[in-house]
Tab-separated table of C-alpha atoms in Angstrom:
chain	number	residue	atom	x	y	z
U	1	MET	CA	30.724	53.273	5.560
U	2	LYS	CA	28.090	52.027	3.137
U	3	HIS	CA	30.257	48.935	2.606
U	4	ILE	CA	30.368	48.258	6.381
U	5	HIS	CA	26.580	48.610	6.638
U	6	HIS	CA	26.234	46.150	3.777
U	7	ILE	CA	28.449	43.618	5.572
U	8	LEU	CA	26.517	44.011	8.835
U	9	TYR	CA	23.226	43.596	7.007
U	10	CYS	CA	24.463	40.357	5.413
U	11	LEU	CA	25.651	39.070	8.785
U	12	LEU	CA	22.219	39.743	10.284
U	13	ILE	CA	20.557	37.801	7.462
U	14	ILE	CA	22.971	34.896	7.987
U	15	ALA	CA	22.315	34.954	11.746
U	16	GLY	CA	18.577	34.911	11.141
U	17	LEU	CA	18.872	31.980	8.765
U	18	SER	CA	21.098	30.135	11.226
U	19	SER	CA	18.492	30.640	13.929
U	20	CYS	CA	15.837	29.050	11.764
U	21	ILE	CA	18.130	26.177	10.744
U	22	THR	CA	18.852	25.435	14.424
U	23	ASP	CA	15.148	25.374	15.263
U	24	ILE	CA	14.335	23.105	12.321
U	25	ALA	CA	16.847	20.590	13.675
U	26	TYR	CA	14.499	20.288	16.607
U	27	ASP	CA	10.914	21.293	15.780
U	28	ASN	CA	9.932	23.075	12.599
U	29	SER	CA	9.266	26.223	14.576
U	30	CYS	CA	10.406	29.013	12.264
U	31	PRO	CA	7.277	30.256	10.538
U	32	ASP	CA	7.274	32.253	7.307
U	33	GLY	CA	7.798	35.448	9.239
U	34	GLY	CA	11.043	34.099	10.717
U	35	GLU	CA	9.864	34.257	14.335
U	36	SER	CA	10.732	31.246	16.504
U	37	ASP	CA	8.610	29.796	19.294
U	38	ALA	CA	10.913	31.094	22.021
U	39	ASP	CA	8.639	30.005	24.865
U	40	LYS	CA	8.565	26.347	23.865
U	41	ALA	CA	10.500	23.362	25.143
U	42	GLN	CA	11.865	20.751	22.730
U	43	VAL	CA	10.741	17.205	23.523
U	44	MET	CA	12.054	14.300	21.481
U	45	LEU	CA	9.423	11.605	21.051
U	46	SER	CA	10.609	8.068	20.411
U	47	LEU	CA	7.493	6.408	19.063
U	48	SER	CA	6.895	2.677	18.880
U	49	VAL	CA	4.034	1.654	16.594
U	50	PRO	CA	3.124	-2.070	16.556
U	51	ASN	CA	5.675	-3.243	14.001
U	52	SER	CA	4.922	-6.956	13.968
U	53	GLN	CA	1.419	-6.461	12.730
U	54	PHE	CA	-1.329	-9.000	13.226
U	55	PRO	CA	-2.140	-10.999	10.116
U	56	SER	CA	-4.426	-8.897	7.941
U	57	ALA	CA	-7.987	-9.372	9.112
U	58	THR	CA	-10.446	-10.812	6.637
U	59	ARG	CA	-12.843	-8.085	7.659
U	60	SER	CA	-12.292	-4.328	7.628
U	61	ILE	CA	-8.801	-3.165	8.712
U	62	SER	CA	-6.133	-4.423	6.314
U	63	ASP	CA	-3.029	-2.881	7.957
U	64	ASP	CA	-3.206	-2.371	11.702
U	65	SER	CA	0.076	-0.439	11.797
U	66	ASN	CA	-1.053	2.286	9.379
U	67	ILE	CA	-1.166	5.858	10.732
U	68	ASN	CA	-3.882	8.051	9.233
U	69	SER	CA	-3.919	10.637	12.046
U	70	LEU	CA	-1.665	11.170	15.054
U	71	TYR	CA	-1.954	13.725	17.860
U	72	VAL	CA	-0.040	14.647	21.007
U	73	LEU	CA	-2.361	15.645	23.845
U	74	VAL	CA	-0.604	17.872	26.398
U	75	PHE	CA	-2.058	17.672	29.905
U	76	GLU	CA	-0.957	19.912	32.789
U	77	GLY	CA	-1.587	19.514	36.498
U	78	GLU	CA	-0.202	19.825	39.973
U	79	LYS	CA	2.865	17.768	40.846
U	80	GLY	CA	1.977	14.734	42.966
U	81	THR	CA	-1.673	14.561	41.873
U	82	ASP	CA	-3.283	11.846	39.743
U	83	THR	CA	-2.686	12.479	36.034
U	84	LYS	CA	-6.359	11.784	35.292
U	85	ASP	CA	-7.065	15.170	36.924
U	86	TYR	CA	-4.606	17.016	34.656
U	87	LYS	CA	-6.266	19.317	32.118
U	88	LEU	CA	-5.730	19.389	28.365
U	89	THR	CA	-3.799	22.499	27.316
U	90	ALA	CA	-2.748	21.673	23.752
U	91	ILE	CA	-3.515	19.360	20.818
U	92	ILE	CA	-0.577	18.953	18.408
U	93	ASP	CA	-0.875	17.225	15.040
U	94	ILE	CA	2.322	15.191	14.570
U	95	LYS	CA	1.319	12.845	11.749
U	96	ASP	CA	3.673	14.402	9.176
U	97	LYS	CA	6.531	14.537	11.662
U	98	TYR	CA	6.140	10.817	12.381
U	99	LEU	CA	5.855	9.826	8.714
U	100	ASN	CA	8.990	11.830	7.825
U	101	ALA	CA	11.001	10.893	10.917
U	102	LYS	CA	14.106	8.746	10.952
U	103	ASP	CA	13.760	5.703	13.211
U	104	SER	CA	10.437	7.094	14.540
U	105	GLN	CA	12.243	9.798	16.544
U	106	PHE	CA	11.442	13.490	16.216
U	107	TYR	CA	11.257	16.707	18.243
U	108	VAL	CA	7.989	18.380	19.165
U	109	ALA	CA	7.824	21.962	20.449
U	110	ILE	CA	5.607	22.203	23.541
U	111	LYS	CA	4.933	25.404	25.457
U	112	GLU	CA	7.039	25.555	28.600
U	113	THR	CA	5.280	25.375	31.934
U	114	PRO	CA	6.250	24.965	35.619
U	115	LYS	CA	3.342	22.567	36.108
U	116	ALA	CA	3.634	18.798	35.833
U	117	VAL	CA	3.031	17.559	32.277
U	118	CYS	CA	1.657	14.312	30.875
U	119	LEU	CA	1.819	13.558	27.122
U	120	SER	CA	-0.676	11.189	25.507
U	121	LEU	CA	-0.579	10.063	21.877
U	122	VAL	CA	-3.719	9.103	19.986
U	123	ALA	CA	-3.651	7.518	16.534
U	124	ASN	CA	-6.470	7.135	14.003
U	125	THR	CA	-8.978	8.946	16.197
U	126	GLU	CA	-10.001	12.573	15.721
U	127	ILE	CA	-9.592	14.925	18.688
U	128	ALA	CA	-12.067	17.795	19.083
U	129	SER	CA	-10.726	21.234	20.059
U	130	SER	CA	-13.631	21.439	22.495
U	131	PHE	CA	-11.695	19.017	24.718
U	132	LEU	CA	-9.282	21.831	25.683
U	133	GLY	CA	-9.579	22.524	29.413
U	134	THR	CA	-11.116	19.096	30.091
U	135	THR	CA	-9.493	16.602	32.457
U	136	LYS	CA	-7.570	13.662	31.091
U	137	GLY	CA	-9.881	11.185	32.825
U	138	LYS	CA	-12.983	12.613	31.128
U	139	ILE	CA	-11.310	12.794	27.723
U	140	LEU	CA	-10.169	9.161	27.806
U	141	LYS	CA	-13.713	8.117	28.694
U	142	SER	CA	-14.927	10.133	25.691
U	143	LEU	CA	-12.550	8.555	23.166
U	144	THR	CA	-14.631	5.638	21.916
U	145	PHE	CA	-15.541	3.826	18.718
U	146	GLU	CA	-19.045	2.643	17.838
U	147	ASP	CA	-18.461	-0.414	15.641
U	148	ALA	CA	-15.172	-2.324	15.696
U	149	SER	CA	-16.042	-4.376	12.610
U	150	SER	CA	-16.528	-1.287	10.416
U	151	LEU	CA	-13.306	0.563	11.292
U	152	SER	CA	-10.883	1.154	8.429
U	153	GLU	CA	-7.939	2.179	10.658
U	154	MET	CA	-6.753	0.740	13.967
U	155	PRO	CA	-7.311	3.126	16.932
U	156	MET	CA	-4.186	3.261	19.100
U	157	TYR	CA	-3.172	5.004	22.305
U	158	GLY	CA	0.000	5.475	24.356
U	159	GLU	CA	1.545	7.702	27.033
U	160	ALA	CA	5.015	9.006	27.850
U	161	GLU	CA	6.335	9.049	31.392
U	162	PRO	CA	5.083	12.261	33.075
U	163	PHE	CA	7.312	15.320	33.476
U	164	PRO	CA	6.711	16.098	37.174
U	165	ASN	CA	8.872	19.246	37.118
U	166	GLY	CA	7.273	20.745	34.027
U	167	LEU	CA	8.937	21.684	30.738
U	168	SER	CA	11.579	24.362	30.159
U	169	ARG	CA	12.950	25.942	26.972
U	170	ASP	CA	16.432	25.588	28.521
U	171	VAL	CA	16.259	21.797	28.615
U	172	HIS	CA	16.149	19.368	25.699
U	173	TYR	CA	14.106	16.290	26.592
U	174	ASN	CA	15.500	13.327	24.675
U	175	ASP	CA	13.850	10.352	26.346
U	176	ALA	CA	10.074	10.609	25.866
U	177	SER	CA	9.344	7.044	24.713
U	178	VAL	CA	5.783	6.097	23.804
U	179	SER	CA	4.445	2.691	22.753
U	180	LEU	CA	1.141	2.804	20.905
U	181	ILE	CA	-1.223	-0.035	21.812
U	182	ARG	CA	-4.000	-1.329	19.572
U	183	ALA	CA	-7.517	-0.758	20.884
U	184	LEU	CA	-8.823	-4.016	19.407
U	185	ALA	CA	-8.257	-7.753	19.779
U	186	GLN	CA	-8.286	-10.231	16.913
U	187	ILE	CA	-10.116	-13.560	16.660
U	188	GLU	CA	-8.744	-15.897	14.009
U	189	VAL	CA	-9.650	-19.354	12.697
U	190	GLN	CA	-7.001	-21.311	10.771
U	191	ASN	CA	-8.114	-24.324	8.764
U	192	ASN	CA	-5.074	-26.606	9.019
U	193	SER	CA	-6.948	-29.741	8.003
U	194	THR	CA	-5.097	-31.922	5.495
U	195	GLN	CA	-8.385	-33.392	4.258
U	196	SER	CA	-9.591	-32.800	0.740
U	197	GLU	CA	-12.510	-30.430	0.233
U	198	ASP	CA	-14.663	-33.479	-0.556
U	199	ASP	CA	-14.191	-34.556	3.074
U	200	PHE	CA	-14.246	-31.138	4.790
U	201	LYS	CA	-14.767	-27.687	3.322
U	202	LEU	CA	-14.869	-24.531	5.457
U	203	LEU	CA	-17.670	-22.258	4.185
U	204	ASP	CA	-17.845	-19.393	6.700
U	205	ILE	CA	-17.494	-18.473	10.349
U	206	GLU	CA	-19.583	-16.342	12.711
U	207	ILE	CA	-18.028	-14.635	15.713
U	208	LEU	CA	-20.756	-14.315	18.326
U	209	ASN	CA	-21.370	-12.038	21.308
U	210	THR	CA	-18.415	-9.666	21.086
U	211	ASN	CA	-18.714	-5.968	21.789
U	212	VAL	CA	-18.999	-3.587	18.877
U	213	LYS	CA	-18.245	-0.537	21.039
U	214	GLY	CA	-15.085	0.170	22.966
U	215	TYR	CA	-12.555	2.672	24.309
U	216	VAL	CA	-9.509	3.875	22.390
U	217	ALA	CA	-7.352	4.043	25.551
U	218	ALA	CA	-6.697	1.104	27.867
U	219	GLY	CA	-7.777	1.130	31.497
U	220	GLN	CA	-11.322	2.448	30.938
U	221	ASN	CA	-13.006	-0.857	31.857
U	222	VAL	CA	-14.882	-2.919	29.294
U	223	VAL	CA	-18.125	-1.748	27.753
U	224	GLU	CA	-20.904	-3.998	29.016
U	225	GLN	CA	-22.403	-6.317	26.430
U	226	GLU	CA	-25.805	-5.513	25.097
U	227	THR	CA	-28.494	-8.159	25.499
U	228	ASP	CA	-29.151	-8.742	21.810
U	229	GLU	CA	-26.857	-11.166	19.982
U	230	LYS	CA	-24.027	-9.590	18.021
U	231	SER	CA	-22.281	-11.510	15.256
U	232	ILE	CA	-19.598	-10.976	12.627
U	233	LYS	CA	-19.942	-13.293	9.639
U	234	ILE	CA	-16.978	-13.985	7.361
U	235	GLU	CA	-17.182	-15.986	4.125
U	236	ALA	CA	-14.268	-18.340	3.447
U	237	ASN	CA	-14.240	-18.161	-0.366
U	238	GLY	CA	-11.459	-20.724	-0.433
U	239	GLN	CA	-9.284	-18.974	2.181
U	240	LYS	CA	-7.639	-21.055	4.902
U	241	THR	CA	-7.498	-18.267	7.507
U	242	LEU	CA	-10.461	-16.130	8.553
U	243	SER	CA	-10.289	-13.365	11.136
U	244	ALA	CA	-11.837	-10.171	12.443
U	245	TYR	CA	-10.993	-7.404	14.896
U	246	VAL	CA	-13.258	-7.098	17.924
U	247	ALA	CA	-13.561	-4.778	20.900
U	248	GLU	CA	-12.592	-5.871	24.399
U	249	THR	CA	-15.371	-8.109	25.699
U	250	LYS	CA	-16.159	-9.943	28.923
U	251	ASN	CA	-16.990	-13.604	28.341
U	252	ASN	CA	-20.225	-13.549	30.329
U	253	SER	CA	-22.970	-16.156	30.449
U	254	PRO	CA	-25.559	-16.242	28.884
U	255	HIS	CA	-23.854	-14.095	26.221
U	256	LYS	CA	-20.697	-16.173	25.943
U	257	ILE	CA	-18.212	-15.516	23.173
U	258	SER	CA	-18.046	-18.296	20.599
U	259	VAL	CA	-17.176	-18.991	16.988
U	260	LEU	CA	-19.679	-20.805	14.794
U	261	ILE	CA	-18.137	-22.885	12.009
U	262	HIS	CA	-20.284	-23.474	8.906
U	263	ALA	CA	-18.831	-26.251	6.777
U	264	LYS	CA	-19.531	-29.109	4.404
U	265	TYR	CA	-18.569	-32.477	5.888
U	266	LYS	CA	-18.476	-35.031	3.071
U	267	ASP	CA	-21.903	-34.522	1.432
U	268	ARG	CA	-23.568	-32.779	4.375
U	269	PHE	CA	-23.810	-29.081	5.299
U	270	CYS	CA	-23.423	-28.629	9.058
U	271	TYR	CA	-22.416	-26.359	11.950
U	272	TYR	CA	-19.857	-26.601	14.762
U	273	ARG	CA	-19.465	-24.283	17.768
U	274	LEU	CA	-16.144	-23.405	19.377
U	275	ASP	CA	-16.128	-21.703	22.778
U	276	MET	CA	-13.208	-19.757	24.260
U	277	ILE	CA	-11.879	-22.878	26.010
U	278	ILE	CA	-8.203	-22.906	26.969
U	279	ASN	CA	-7.327	-26.331	28.437
U	280	ASN	CA	-10.442	-28.217	29.495
U	281	GLU	CA	-14.185	-27.831	29.263
U	282	ASN	CA	-14.313	-25.751	32.466
U	283	ASP	CA	-11.369	-23.464	31.733
U	284	GLU	CA	-12.298	-20.525	29.525
U	285	ILE	CA	-10.922	-17.109	28.720
U	286	THR	CA	-12.755	-14.602	30.910
U	287	LYS	CA	-12.164	-11.553	28.692
U	288	LEU	CA	-10.927	-10.587	25.255
U	289	VAL	CA	-8.087	-8.115	25.818
U	290	ARG	CA	-6.871	-5.454	23.384
U	291	ASN	CA	-3.664	-6.078	21.464
U	292	TYR	CA	-4.041	-9.881	21.750
U	293	ARG	CA	-4.744	-12.464	19.076
U	294	TYR	CA	-7.075	-15.383	19.887
U	295	LEU	CA	-6.507	-18.249	17.499
U	296	PHE	CA	-8.315	-21.510	16.769
U	297	SER	CA	-6.348	-24.029	14.705
U	298	LEU	CA	-8.641	-26.584	13.057
U	299	GLN	CA	-7.152	-30.036	12.550
U	300	ASN	CA	-8.698	-32.928	10.612
U	301	VAL	CA	-12.453	-33.228	11.208
U	302	ASN	CA	-13.843	-36.730	11.605
U	303	TYR	CA	-17.505	-36.233	12.380
U	304	PRO	CA	-20.476	-34.244	11.047
U	305	GLY	CA	-21.668	-31.223	12.998
U	306	ASP	CA	-25.227	-30.173	13.799
U	307	ASN	CA	-27.758	-29.867	11.010
U	308	THR	CA	-28.830	-26.331	11.949
U	309	ARG	CA	-27.290	-23.186	13.310
U	310	GLU	CA	-29.758	-23.206	16.204
U	311	ALA	CA	-28.818	-26.741	17.230
U	312	ALA	CA	-25.118	-25.844	17.323
U	313	LEU	CA	-25.829	-22.789	19.467
U	314	GLU	CA	-27.969	-24.702	21.934
U	315	GLY	CA	-25.795	-27.823	22.219
U	316	ASP	CA	-22.404	-28.499	23.766
U	317	PRO	CA	-19.265	-26.914	22.280
U	318	ASP	CA	-17.270	-28.914	19.741
U	319	ASN	CA	-13.782	-27.973	20.963
U	320	ALA	CA	-12.950	-31.452	22.252
U	321	GLU	CA	-14.182	-33.283	19.151
U	322	PHE	CA	-12.461	-30.716	16.945
U	323	ASP	CA	-9.213	-31.159	18.907
U	324	THR	CA	-8.838	-27.401	19.247
U	325	ARG	CA	-8.439	-24.930	22.086
U	326	VAL	CA	-8.114	-21.186	21.745
U	327	MET	CA	-4.497	-20.042	21.737
U	328	THR	CA	-3.631	-16.570	22.992
U	329	LEU	CA	-0.788	-14.740	21.268
U	330	THR	CA	0.588	-11.354	22.229
U	331	ALA	CA	1.329	-8.609	19.716
U	332	GLU	CA	5.030	-9.558	19.868
U	333	GLU	CA	4.108	-13.135	18.893
U	334	SER	CA	1.912	-12.188	15.959
U	335	ASP	CA	4.553	-13.088	13.356
U	336	ILE	CA	3.697	-16.710	14.139
U	337	LEU	CA	1.273	-17.443	11.305
U	338	ASP	CA	1.532	-21.220	10.811
U	339	ILE	CA	0.519	-23.197	13.901
U	340	THR	CA	0.135	-26.924	14.599
U	341	THR	CA	-1.428	-28.218	17.806
U	342	ASP	CA	-1.856	-31.590	19.513
U	343	ASP	CA	-4.903	-30.346	21.462
U	344	TYR	CA	-2.756	-29.241	24.409
U	345	TYR	CA	0.527	-27.793	23.147
U	346	PHE	CA	1.138	-25.793	20.007
U	347	LEU	CA	4.151	-25.292	17.760
U	348	GLY	CA	4.154	-22.272	15.477
U	349	VAL	CA	6.436	-20.730	12.871
U	350	ASN	CA	6.337	-17.581	10.772
U	351	THR	CA	6.053	-19.772	7.676
U	352	SER	CA	6.453	-23.450	6.824
U	353	THR	CA	7.866	-22.531	3.384
U	354	LEU	CA	11.093	-20.533	3.583
U	355	GLN	CA	12.294	-18.587	0.554
U	356	LEU	CA	16.076	-18.292	0.551
U	357	GLU	CA	17.646	-14.909	-0.199
U	358	ILE	CA	21.054	-14.179	-1.682
U	359	ASN	CA	23.855	-12.809	0.476
U	360	ALA	CA	27.449	-12.047	-0.510
U	361	ASP	CA	28.669	-15.629	-0.111
U	362	SER	CA	25.602	-17.604	0.998
U	363	TYR	CA	21.864	-18.179	0.821
U	364	PHE	CA	19.832	-17.427	3.940
U	365	ALA	CA	16.287	-17.233	5.377
U	366	LYS	CA	14.762	-16.222	8.714
U	367	LEU	CA	12.714	-18.774	10.659
U	368	LYS	CA	10.730	-17.714	13.740
U	369	ILE	CA	9.603	-20.406	16.199
U	370	LEU	CA	7.246	-20.398	19.211
U	371	THR	CA	5.824	-23.132	21.427
U	372	ASN	CA	3.954	-23.252	24.720
U	373	ASN	CA	5.592	-26.604	25.536
U	374	ASN	CA	8.019	-24.890	27.866
U	375	LEU	CA	9.303	-28.095	29.492
U	376	GLU	CA	10.444	-29.834	26.299
U	377	GLY	CA	10.855	-26.847	23.990
U	378	TRP	CA	11.453	-27.467	20.274
U	379	GLU	CA	14.145	-29.128	18.168
U	380	ILE	CA	15.151	-28.968	14.495
U	381	ILE	CA	15.863	-32.457	13.106
U	382	ASP	CA	16.629	-34.334	9.877
U	383	ALA	CA	18.188	-31.373	8.096
U	384	PRO	CA	20.783	-31.924	5.351
U	385	ASP	CA	24.388	-31.760	6.548
U	386	TYR	CA	25.137	-28.698	4.423
U	387	VAL	CA	22.553	-26.509	6.210
U	388	LYS	CA	23.628	-24.227	9.056
U	389	PHE	CA	21.257	-23.058	11.827
U	390	THR	CA	22.196	-19.969	13.860
U	391	PRO	CA	22.183	-19.755	16.876
U	392	GLY	CA	21.264	-23.470	17.064
U	393	THR	CA	18.744	-26.281	16.577
U	394	THR	CA	17.001	-26.261	19.972
U	395	GLY	CA	15.088	-23.759	22.077
U	396	GLY	CA	11.783	-22.926	23.729
U	397	ILE	CA	12.603	-24.250	27.217
U	398	ILE	CA	11.984	-21.591	29.852
U	399	GLY	CA	11.991	-21.423	33.642
U	400	GLU	CA	8.932	-21.136	35.858
U	401	ASN	CA	9.101	-17.352	36.168
U	402	GLU	CA	10.295	-16.645	32.634
U	403	VAL	CA	8.119	-15.405	29.777
U	404	ARG	CA	7.956	-17.371	26.532
U	405	LYS	CA	9.475	-15.614	23.524
U	406	VAL	CA	9.518	-15.981	19.772
U	407	GLN	CA	12.979	-17.258	18.844
U	408	THR	CA	14.686	-16.490	15.536
U	409	VAL	CA	16.830	-19.051	13.730
U	410	TRP	CA	18.826	-18.101	10.631
U	411	VAL	CA	18.883	-20.905	8.065
U	412	SER	CA	21.830	-20.701	5.658
U	413	THR	CA	23.707	-22.653	2.997
U	414	ASP	CA	26.512	-21.869	0.614
U	415	LYS	CA	25.797	-20.934	-2.989
U	416	THR	CA	26.439	-24.434	-4.322
U	417	LEU	CA	22.908	-25.428	-3.275
U	418	ALA	CA	21.153	-26.852	-6.351
U	419	LYS	CA	17.701	-27.918	-5.133
U	420	ASP	CA	14.984	-27.302	-2.541
U	421	PHE	CA	15.118	-29.276	0.711
U	422	ASN	CA	13.075	-30.075	3.834
U	423	PHE	CA	13.734	-30.389	7.532
U	424	TYR	CA	11.478	-30.832	10.567
U	425	ILE	CA	10.745	-29.084	13.859
U	426	THR	CA	9.433	-31.220	16.718
U	427	SER	CA	7.904	-30.389	20.089
U	428	GLY	CA	6.458	-33.229	22.124
U	429	LYS	CA	4.154	-35.178	19.808
U	430	ILE	CA	4.117	-32.410	17.187
U	431	ARG	CA	6.240	-32.738	14.064
U	432	LYS	CA	6.199	-29.872	11.576
U	433	THR	CA	7.671	-29.943	8.047
U	434	ILE	CA	9.627	-26.915	6.850
U	435	THR	CA	10.299	-26.609	3.117
U	436	VAL	CA	13.183	-24.406	1.944
U	437	ARG	CA	13.092	-23.014	-1.587
U	438	LEU	CA	15.985	-21.892	-3.755
U	439	PRO	CA	16.378	-18.113	-4.207
U	440	ILE	CA	14.398	-16.390	-6.918
U	441	LYS	CA	16.908	-15.146	-9.489
């Protein structure tokens, strides 16, 4: 009899352990006492964090995909009503789950409820417990930052599709996809001049009249600009690319957004002003939008700017003389780091110097290409006969209702390659040299 009791006792222990192991496969819901959260539903989050990060900003944030804090906000409300009226019922810290997850997918245990549920994710922004019981609309208005240029982590926000029929412990929810969106935009200046520093040397830039304050979540309108001039100054110190993150900003007169270039032209220190002009002097960007990159590519400079900062601010913009217009790139296009422009179209690649890698029977490298010349597209020319391009040597032509996309071309050779080589990419009047280096052994 004692032996039977011993066997039953062991079976109970095994059953208890199995229960905990099953729960851990979903959420880590078996506490030290062995009790499971029996009243909770299991929701699998499939989280997309911006994975093609913007080029590291010269100022402040160095990695805009880094996660320092991450919370799920659980809102409940009546089915059929606006989710902004749902009330916050739980704040769940999921940072460790995300960092330890495979392929950014993991289960989160959320208390079951018959009410409609909306899940919001907030990254790199602290959430106060005092928000519990507050409506979603009020909370999103309260999630702000005070100074975009001083942030060390990128605030991000995203939402899953609502669960109109609530959450049940008897259902496993495997399709809660959330894409986190950056709360900031980026302004970047690339000095692509081929002149020597004796002819033109970039000293610093000032980004003028952008908001310092903003909302973490999209859709909260844009904070109105304050009347006093705001500027972000960035020293070049020999760097070719200067950039900073800024809050969403309306491009309103008289506080229009501009970039002031401080440079040395031949033997003269001077200033140039670039406005947010797209195609012609009367066509400007009306607003800086989160998650976008606004890029000025400086070509060769053939005239001296204004003698003083004040004169540059008060005079006409120098976009036309500088042969540069602001280019707008989406987050998905942010791998395009090397851009050449002819003042109307641009042709960009991830790098103009490809480093070959070693495969089983070949050398290979990845080339990414983007152009806004959608009628002519781009073409790879003058490559050695032994080089293979997959899927091909042309692209970039899209229809009227299609969206431009970054296209990937795999460049490969066999292992008999003995020296570096060049080829060219053309688009309209633009011709860009691509240098391919032997693998590092």
